[in-house]
C-alpha cells in the first residue's frame, strides 16, 4: 500500500516509462523535476517552450537537453496546443503544465479537435503527505470548481476515486466536509454530504468506496476528536479523501497543510482522457516530481 509519496515514486518506477508532453517547459523547477523523473526512469519527456530560455536554464542546472525531444515554441497558447496535439496523436501519454496559466493549457486540452475531452467534469486532485497523519490525504477540489453542485461533487468524488485506484487502493474512505454532522436546510454542504453518502450506499462510486457525510474536518482526520464527540463512523480519523464544499475550503486546507504542516504533495487534473500534471508555479521541483509520478501511474491505467 502506498503510504508515502516516495512509495508513489517507487511504484511509478516499476511500470513502463510513459511519454510526457510539457507545455512551456522553460522554468527552473520544471526542468529540474523533468530531469529527476527522467533519471528515475519514469518518463520520456517532450519539452515544448522557448528554446533559448530552456538552454540557459539547463546550463545553470547542468541538464543535458540533448537527451530529450525539444520543440521550440515560445508562445504559451501555441505550446499548449502542441502538447495537446501530441497526446491526441498518440505521440505522448499525458501532459504537464509548465510556466503558463492553467486556463491556457486546459483550453487546449478541451478543444474538440483533439478528442481529449470526455463527459466527465474536470477537477483537481491534490495528494498530501502530512507528517502528523498516518497516511496520504487527498483534498478535492481546491483548484478548479468554485461552488460545485451535487452532481458536480459526485463527479469530483469519482475523479478522486479513480486517481486513488490507479495508485492501487482497493478501499477508499471519503469524508464530505461540512461545518457540522447534522443535516440542515440552511447549509448546502450538509445536504450534499448526506446525498453523496446515499449514492455510495447505492454503489454509485464502485466497490470499496466508503463515503461519510456530512462530517467536520476534525472528525474526518482525528479518532480522538471522534471519541470525545461520541461520533462513530468507518471514516472518522481514517479519511483518505476530503471532498470539500467550495474551492475556498479546499484551497485553505491545502495551503495550510503545505505551509503550516510542512506536508509534501502531488497534484493532478482528472476528468480528461489523460491526466494533466498541474502544480503551482511556486511549488518545488520535488512536488513536481511526485506529481509527474502520479500522472504516469494514472496514464498507464487509462
PDB file of N, CA and C in Angstrom, residues 154-201:
ATOM      1  N   UNK A 154     -20.392  14.801  -7.112  1.00  0.00           N
ATOM      2  CA  UNK A 154     -20.334  13.360  -7.380  1.00  0.00           C
ATOM      3  C   UNK A 154     -19.255  13.051  -8.412  1.00  0.00           C
ATOM      4  N   UNK A 155     -19.135  13.896  -9.426  1.00  0.00           N
ATOM      5  CA  UNK A 155     -18.096  13.717 -10.439  1.00  0.00           C
ATOM      6  C   UNK A 155     -16.707  13.965  -9.860  1.00  0.00           C
ATOM      7  N   UNK A 156     -16.582  14.977  -9.025  1.00  0.00           N
ATOM      8  CA  UNK A 156     -15.308  15.280  -8.370  1.00  0.00           C
ATOM      9  C   UNK A 156     -14.880  14.109  -7.488  1.00  0.00           C
ATOM     10  N   UNK A 157     -15.849  13.560  -6.758  1.00  0.00           N
ATOM     11  CA  UNK A 157     -15.579  12.398  -5.908  1.00  0.00           C
ATOM     12  C   UNK A 157     -15.108  11.212  -6.751  1.00  0.00           C
ATOM     13  N   UNK A 158     -15.791  10.966  -7.864  1.00  0.00           N
ATOM     14  CA  UNK A 158     -15.429   9.845  -8.728  1.00  0.00           C
ATOM     15  C   UNK A 158     -14.028  10.022  -9.302  1.00  0.00           C
ATOM     16  N   UNK A 159     -13.672  11.249  -9.677  1.00  0.00           N
ATOM     17  CA  UNK A 159     -12.320  11.505 -10.183  1.00  0.00           C
ATOM     18  C   UNK A 159     -11.262  11.176  -9.136  1.00  0.00           C
ATOM     19  N   UNK A 160     -11.533  11.540  -7.883  1.00  0.00           N
ATOM     20  CA  UNK A 160     -10.588  11.238  -6.806  1.00  0.00           C
ATOM     21  C   UNK A 160     -10.470   9.731  -6.590  1.00  0.00           C
ATOM     22  N   UNK A 161     -11.604   9.041  -6.651  1.00  0.00           N
ATOM     23  CA  UNK A 161     -11.604   7.580  -6.511  1.00  0.00           C
ATOM     24  C   UNK A 161     -10.791   6.943  -7.630  1.00  0.00           C
ATOM     25  N   UNK A 162     -10.990   7.403  -8.855  1.00  0.00           N
ATOM     26  CA  UNK A 162     -10.241   6.867  -9.995  1.00  0.00           C
ATOM     27  C   UNK A 162      -8.742   7.092  -9.824  1.00  0.00           C
ATOM     28  N   UNK A 163      -8.383   8.244  -9.297  1.00  0.00           N
ATOM     29  CA  UNK A 163      -6.983   8.562  -9.047  1.00  0.00           C
ATOM     30  C   UNK A 163      -6.368   7.597  -8.034  1.00  0.00           C
ATOM     31  N   UNK A 164      -7.060   7.393  -6.916  1.00  0.00           N
ATOM     32  CA  UNK A 164      -6.523   6.522  -5.873  1.00  0.00           C
ATOM     33  C   UNK A 164      -6.513   5.058  -6.302  1.00  0.00           C
ATOM     34  N   UNK A 165      -7.490   4.663  -7.107  1.00  0.00           N
ATOM     35  CA  UNK A 165      -7.491   3.288  -7.602  1.00  0.00           C
ATOM     36  C   UNK A 165      -6.317   3.033  -8.529  1.00  0.00           C
ATOM     37  N   UNK A 166      -5.931   4.060  -9.297  1.00  0.00           N
ATOM     38  CA  UNK A 166      -4.751   3.938 -10.160  1.00  0.00           C
ATOM     39  C   UNK A 166      -3.483   3.764  -9.329  1.00  0.00           C
ATOM     40  N   UNK A 167      -3.539   4.226  -8.084  1.00  0.00           N
ATOM     41  CA  UNK A 167      -2.413   4.056  -7.168  1.00  0.00           C
ATOM     42  C   UNK A 167      -2.444   2.698  -6.471  1.00  0.00           C
ATOM     43  N   UNK A 168      -3.480   1.916  -6.739  1.00  0.00           N
ATOM     44  CA  UNK A 168      -3.566   0.586  -6.162  1.00  0.00           C
ATOM     45  C   UNK A 168      -4.436   0.470  -4.937  1.00  0.00           C
ATOM     46  N   UNK A 169      -5.172   1.531  -4.596  1.00  0.00           N
ATOM     47  CA  UNK A 169      -6.035   1.483  -3.423  1.00  0.00           C
ATOM     48  C   UNK A 169      -7.301   0.683  -3.720  1.00  0.00           C
ATOM     49  N   UNK A 170      -7.628  -0.256  -2.847  1.00  0.00           N
ATOM     50  CA  UNK A 170      -8.842  -1.058  -3.001  1.00  0.00           C
ATOM     51  C   UNK A 170      -9.975  -0.544  -2.128  1.00  0.00           C
ATOM     52  N   UNK A 171      -9.628   0.022  -0.959  1.00  0.00           N
ATOM     53  CA  UNK A 171     -10.622   0.636  -0.076  1.00  0.00           C
ATOM     54  C   UNK A 171     -10.318   2.121   0.030  1.00  0.00           C
ATOM     55  N   UNK A 172     -11.326   2.938  -0.210  1.00  0.00           N
ATOM     56  CA  UNK A 172     -11.137   4.387  -0.203  1.00  0.00           C
ATOM     57  C   UNK A 172     -12.210   5.024   0.673  1.00  0.00           C
ATOM     58  N   UNK A 173     -11.772   5.731   1.701  1.00  0.00           N
ATOM     59  CA  UNK A 173     -12.695   6.365   2.634  1.00  0.00           C
ATOM     60  C   UNK A 173     -12.778   7.860   2.344  1.00  0.00           C
ATOM     61  N   UNK A 174     -13.993   8.313   2.053  1.00  0.00           N
ATOM     62  CA  UNK A 174     -14.224   9.695   1.633  1.00  0.00           C
ATOM     63  C   UNK A 174     -15.022  10.441   2.699  1.00  0.00           C
ATOM     64  N   UNK A 175     -14.535  11.621   3.072  1.00  0.00           N
ATOM     65  CA  UNK A 175     -15.238  12.484   4.025  1.00  0.00           C
ATOM     66  C   UNK A 175     -15.772  13.702   3.289  1.00  0.00           C
ATOM     67  N   UNK A 176     -17.096  13.861   3.284  1.00  0.00           N
ATOM     68  CA  UNK A 176     -17.723  15.042   2.664  1.00  0.00           C
ATOM     69  C   UNK A 176     -17.759  16.154   3.704  1.00  0.00           C
ATOM     70  N   UNK A 177     -16.829  17.090   3.578  1.00  0.00           N
ATOM     71  CA  UNK A 177     -16.598  18.071   4.629  1.00  0.00           C
ATOM     72  C   UNK A 177     -17.720  19.114   4.723  1.00  0.00           C
ATOM     73  N   UNK A 178     -18.130  19.368   5.952  1.00  0.00           N
ATOM     74  CA  UNK A 178     -19.112  20.410   6.261  1.00  0.00           C
ATOM     75  C   UNK A 178     -18.766  20.960   7.645  1.00  0.00           C
ATOM     76  N   UNK A 179     -19.498  21.960   8.086  1.00  0.00           N
ATOM     77  CA  UNK A 179     -19.210  22.561   9.386  1.00  0.00           C
ATOM     78  C   UNK A 179     -19.761  21.735  10.539  1.00  0.00           C
ATOM     79  N   UNK A 180     -20.720  20.859  10.249  1.00  0.00           N
ATOM     80  CA  UNK A 180     -21.273  20.012  11.292  1.00  0.00           C
ATOM     81  C   UNK A 180     -21.827  18.736  10.675  1.00  0.00           C
ATOM     82  N   UNK A 181     -22.206  17.794  11.534  1.00  0.00           N
ATOM     83  CA  UNK A 181     -22.622  16.474  11.066  1.00  0.00           C
ATOM     84  C   UNK A 181     -24.135  16.364  10.879  1.00  0.00           C
ATOM     85  N   UNK A 182     -24.874  17.279  11.450  1.00  0.00           N
ATOM     86  CA  UNK A 182     -26.330  17.237  11.318  1.00  0.00           C
ATOM     87  C   UNK A 182     -26.753  17.927  10.032  1.00  0.00           C
ATOM     88  N   UNK A 183     -27.694  17.305   9.331  1.00  0.00           N
ATOM     89  CA  UNK A 183     -28.183  17.875   8.081  1.00  0.00           C
ATOM     90  C   UNK A 183     -29.070  19.086   8.373  1.00  0.00           C
ATOM     91  N   UNK A 184     -28.795  20.174   7.671  1.00  0.00           N
ATOM     92  CA  UNK A 184     -29.552  21.411   7.867  1.00  0.00           C
ATOM     93  C   UNK A 184     -29.911  22.017   6.513  1.00  0.00           C
ATOM     94  N   UNK A 185     -31.159  22.438   6.366  1.00  0.00           N
ATOM     95  CA  UNK A 185     -31.587  23.085   5.124  1.00  0.00           C
ATOM     96  C   UNK A 185     -30.843  24.390   4.877  1.00  0.00           C
ATOM     97  N   UNK A 186     -30.264  24.948   5.921  1.00  0.00           N
ATOM     98  CA  UNK A 186     -29.555  26.217   5.806  1.00  0.00           C
ATOM     99  C   UNK A 186     -28.100  26.039   5.355  1.00  0.00           C
ATOM    100  N   UNK A 187     -27.633  24.802   5.333  1.00  0.00           N
ATOM    101  CA  UNK A 187     -26.241  24.537   4.978  1.00  0.00           C
ATOM    102  C   UNK A 187     -26.189  23.505   3.854  1.00  0.00           C
ATOM    103  N   UNK A 188     -25.957  23.985   2.640  1.00  0.00           N
ATOM    104  CA  UNK A 188     -25.989  23.121   1.467  1.00  0.00           C
ATOM    105  C   UNK A 188     -24.967  21.988   1.545  1.00  0.00           C
ATOM    106  N   UNK A 189     -23.831  22.249   2.158  1.00  0.00           N
ATOM    107  CA  UNK A 189     -22.792  21.214   2.264  1.00  0.00           C
ATOM    108  C   UNK A 189     -23.292  20.000   3.036  1.00  0.00           C
ATOM    109  N   UNK A 190     -24.157  20.224   4.042  1.00  0.00           N
ATOM    110  CA  UNK A 190     -24.678  19.088   4.808  1.00  0.00           C
ATOM    111  C   UNK A 190     -25.672  18.286   3.976  1.00  0.00           C
ATOM    112  N   UNK A 191     -26.490  18.976   3.209  1.00  0.00           N
ATOM    113  CA  UNK A 191     -27.463  18.289   2.349  1.00  0.00           C
ATOM    114  C   UNK A 191     -26.742  17.447   1.292  1.00  0.00           C
ATOM    115  N   UNK A 192     -25.730  18.041   0.656  1.00  0.00           N
ATOM    116  CA  UNK A 192     -24.987  17.331  -0.380  1.00  0.00           C
ATOM    117  C   UNK A 192     -24.201  16.163   0.199  1.00  0.00           C
ATOM    118  N   UNK A 193     -23.639  16.357   1.383  1.00  0.00           N
ATOM    119  CA  UNK A 193     -22.886  15.282   2.019  1.00  0.00           C
ATOM    120  C   UNK A 193     -23.751  14.065   2.286  1.00  0.00           C
ATOM    121  N   UNK A 194     -24.962  14.308   2.768  1.00  0.00           N
ATOM    122  CA  UNK A 194     -25.885  13.210   3.040  1.00  0.00           C
ATOM    123  C   UNK A 194     -26.282  12.486   1.759  1.00  0.00           C
ATOM    124  N   UNK A 195     -26.485  13.239   0.685  1.00  0.00           N
ATOM    125  CA  UNK A 195     -26.863  12.635  -0.594  1.00  0.00           C
ATOM    126  C   UNK A 195     -25.713  11.809  -1.174  1.00  0.00           C
ATOM    127  N   UNK A 196     -24.502  12.313  -1.058  1.00  0.00           N
ATOM    128  CA  UNK A 196     -23.350  11.589  -1.577  1.00  0.00           C
ATOM    129  C   UNK A 196     -23.121  10.284  -0.803  1.00  0.00           C
ATOM    130  N   UNK A 197     -23.388  10.318   0.486  1.00  0.00           N
ATOM    131  CA  UNK A 197     -23.311   9.092   1.274  1.00  0.00           C
ATOM    132  C   UNK A 197     -24.352   8.091   0.779  1.00  0.00           C
ATOM    133  N   UNK A 198     -25.534   8.580   0.473  1.00  0.00           N
ATOM    134  CA  UNK A 198     -26.598   7.727  -0.053  1.00  0.00           C
ATOM    135  C   UNK A 198     -26.191   7.130  -1.404  1.00  0.00           C
ATOM    136  N   UNK A 199     -25.595   7.962  -2.258  1.00  0.00           N
ATOM    137  CA  UNK A 199     -25.122   7.467  -3.557  1.00  0.00           C
ATOM    138  C   UNK A 199     -24.128   6.321  -3.374  1.00  0.00           C
ATOM    139  N   UNK A 200     -23.250   6.483  -2.401  1.00  0.00           N
ATOM    140  CA  UNK A 200     -22.228   5.461  -2.146  1.00  0.00           C
ATOM    141  C   UNK A 200     -22.853   4.147  -1.700  1.00  0.00           C
ATOM    142  N   UNK A 201     -23.831   4.238  -0.806  1.00  0.00           N
ATOM    143  CA  UNK A 201     -24.516   3.036  -0.324  1.00  0.00           C
ATOM    144  C   UNK A 201     -25.252   2.325  -1.453  1.00  0.00           C
TER     145      UNK A 201
END
